Amino acid sequence: ARHEMIVFHVMDDHEWNFPFVENTMFEGLEDETRLLADPQALRSSYIKAVRDYEARVRAACLKHRADYVPVNTRDPLDVTLCGYLARRAGRLAGGRS
């Protein structure tokens, strides 16, 4: 039997675009760490780190023949899923799996 892997990489729009402009209290998700920071001083290095991480995840998916689907929480889930399924159907119809 053939198995397929699909990775839906879900990120909040704030994580992806880092829209913060004023001093912001950032709270850790793994622990109780809190950090008051100037987001404008962090923005470029943060966005680079997120884009690098996304590229590593995408490359790992490609290496293991898994579909990689970035999902931004600002986008309706039905639109994201329908878009993915349409692209997948087009690939399958074209003879690629």
mmCIF file of C-alpha atoms in Angstrom:
data_model
loop_
_atom_site.group_PDB
_atom_site.id
_atom_site.type_symbol
_atom_site.label_atom_id
_atom_site.label_comp_id
_atom_site.label_asym_id
_atom_site.label_seq_id
_atom_site.Cartn_x
_atom_site.Cartn_y
_atom_site.Cartn_z
ATOM 1 C CA ALA A 1 0.000 0.000 0.000
ATOM 2 C CA ARG A 2 1.202 3.481 -0.835
ATOM 3 C CA HIS A 3 1.071 6.099 1.894
ATOM 4 C CA GLU A 4 1.062 9.847 1.501
ATOM 5 C CA MET A 5 2.339 12.452 3.921
ATOM 6 C CA ILE A 6 1.001 15.968 4.076
ATOM 7 C CA VAL A 7 2.403 18.548 6.476
ATOM 8 C CA PHE A 8 0.065 21.431 7.236
ATOM 9 C CA HIS A 9 2.343 24.036 8.822
ATOM 10 C CA VAL A 10 -0.039 26.251 10.795
ATOM 11 C CA MET A 11 1.193 29.681 11.835
ATOM 12 C CA ASP A 12 -0.611 32.731 13.100
ATOM 13 C CA ASP A 13 -0.306 35.804 10.891
ATOM 14 C CA HIS A 14 1.464 37.616 13.756
ATOM 15 C CA GLU A 15 4.114 34.873 13.814
ATOM 16 C CA TRP A 16 4.619 35.042 10.069
ATOM 17 C CA ASN A 17 4.569 38.821 9.512
ATOM 18 C CA PHE A 18 5.542 40.155 12.966
ATOM 19 C CA PRO A 19 3.406 43.322 12.687
ATOM 20 C CA PHE A 20 4.295 44.698 16.129
ATOM 21 C CA VAL A 21 5.502 48.316 16.218
ATOM 22 C CA GLU A 22 5.383 49.448 19.858
ATOM 23 C CA ASN A 23 7.112 47.935 22.884
ATOM 24 C CA THR A 24 5.433 44.582 23.391
ATOM 25 C CA MET A 25 5.369 41.999 26.183
ATOM 26 C CA PHE A 26 6.134 38.634 24.592
ATOM 27 C CA GLU A 27 5.235 35.511 26.571
ATOM 28 C CA GLY A 28 6.812 32.093 26.108
ATOM 29 C CA LEU A 29 4.549 29.246 25.052
ATOM 30 C CA GLU A 30 6.675 26.545 26.666
ATOM 31 C CA ASP A 31 7.198 28.244 30.023
ATOM 32 C CA GLU A 32 6.331 31.401 31.949
ATOM 33 C CA THR A 33 9.105 33.503 30.391
ATOM 34 C CA ARG A 34 8.085 37.079 29.616
ATOM 35 C CA LEU A 35 10.128 39.597 27.671
ATOM 36 C CA LEU A 36 9.381 43.271 27.111
ATOM 37 C CA ALA A 37 11.022 44.199 23.828
ATOM 38 C CA ASP A 38 11.160 46.767 21.064
ATOM 39 C CA PRO A 39 9.797 44.754 18.127
ATOM 40 C CA GLN A 40 11.329 47.089 15.544
ATOM 41 C CA ALA A 41 14.773 46.113 16.849
ATOM 42 C CA LEU A 42 13.873 42.415 16.555
ATOM 43 C CA ARG A 43 11.811 42.414 13.362
ATOM 44 C CA SER A 44 14.406 41.708 10.658
ATOM 45 C CA SER A 45 16.241 38.980 12.593
ATOM 46 C CA TYR A 46 12.944 37.419 13.706
ATOM 47 C CA ILE A 47 11.538 37.316 10.170
ATOM 48 C CA LYS A 48 14.801 35.867 8.839
ATOM 49 C CA ALA A 49 14.740 33.157 11.537
ATOM 50 C CA VAL A 50 11.108 32.278 10.744
ATOM 51 C CA ARG A 51 11.769 32.165 6.980
ATOM 52 C CA ASP A 52 14.888 30.008 7.534
ATOM 53 C CA TYR A 53 12.911 27.635 9.755
ATOM 54 C CA GLU A 54 10.114 27.415 7.172
ATOM 55 C CA ALA A 55 12.684 26.645 4.455
ATOM 56 C CA ARG A 56 14.190 23.833 6.579
ATOM 57 C CA VAL A 57 10.754 22.317 7.221
ATOM 58 C CA ARG A 58 9.878 22.602 3.519
ATOM 59 C CA ALA A 59 13.205 20.968 2.525
ATOM 60 C CA ALA A 60 12.675 18.117 4.996
ATOM 61 C CA CYS A 61 9.210 17.525 3.544
ATOM 62 C CA LEU A 62 10.611 17.482 0.022
ATOM 63 C CA LYS A 63 13.345 15.055 1.066
ATOM 64 C CA HIS A 64 10.741 12.683 2.504
ATOM 65 C CA ARG A 65 8.295 13.187 -0.379
ATOM 66 C CA ALA A 66 5.710 14.861 1.821
ATOM 67 C CA ASP A 67 3.493 17.656 0.600
ATOM 68 C CA TYR A 68 4.179 20.890 2.472
ATOM 69 C CA VAL A 69 1.245 23.242 2.940
ATOM 70 C CA PRO A 70 1.827 26.512 4.802
ATOM 71 C CA VAL A 71 -1.353 27.588 6.584
ATOM 72 C CA ASN A 72 -1.840 31.149 7.802
ATOM 73 C CA THR A 73 -4.553 31.347 10.458
ATOM 74 C CA ARG A 74 -5.871 34.586 8.895
ATOM 75 C CA ASP A 75 -6.979 32.585 5.827
ATOM 76 C CA PRO A 76 -10.235 30.608 5.976
ATOM 77 C CA LEU A 77 -9.445 26.917 6.408
ATOM 78 C CA ASP A 78 -11.856 25.850 3.659
ATOM 79 C CA VAL A 79 -10.071 28.094 1.141
ATOM 80 C CA THR A 80 -6.676 26.692 2.169
ATOM 81 C CA LEU A 81 -7.837 23.070 1.957
ATOM 82 C CA CYS A 82 -9.690 23.538 -1.335
ATOM 83 C CA GLY A 83 -6.623 25.224 -2.832
ATOM 84 C CA TYR A 84 -4.393 22.356 -1.729
ATOM 85 C CA LEU A 85 -6.814 19.706 -3.025
ATOM 86 C CA ALA A 86 -7.134 21.492 -6.391
ATOM 87 C CA ARG A 87 -3.329 21.638 -6.790
ATOM 88 C CA ARG A 88 -3.057 17.997 -5.751
ATOM 89 C CA ALA A 89 -5.774 16.938 -8.204
ATOM 90 C CA GLY A 90 -3.958 18.817 -10.973
ATOM 91 C CA ARG A 91 -0.716 16.989 -10.174
ATOM 92 C CA LEU A 92 -2.462 13.623 -10.126
ATOM 93 C CA ALA A 93 -4.272 14.344 -13.398
ATOM 94 C CA GLY A 94 -0.932 15.276 -14.925
ATOM 95 C CA GLY A 95 0.494 11.879 -14.016
ATOM 96 C CA ARG A 96 2.662 13.087 -11.149
ATOM 97 C CA SER A 97 2.085 11.878 -7.622
#
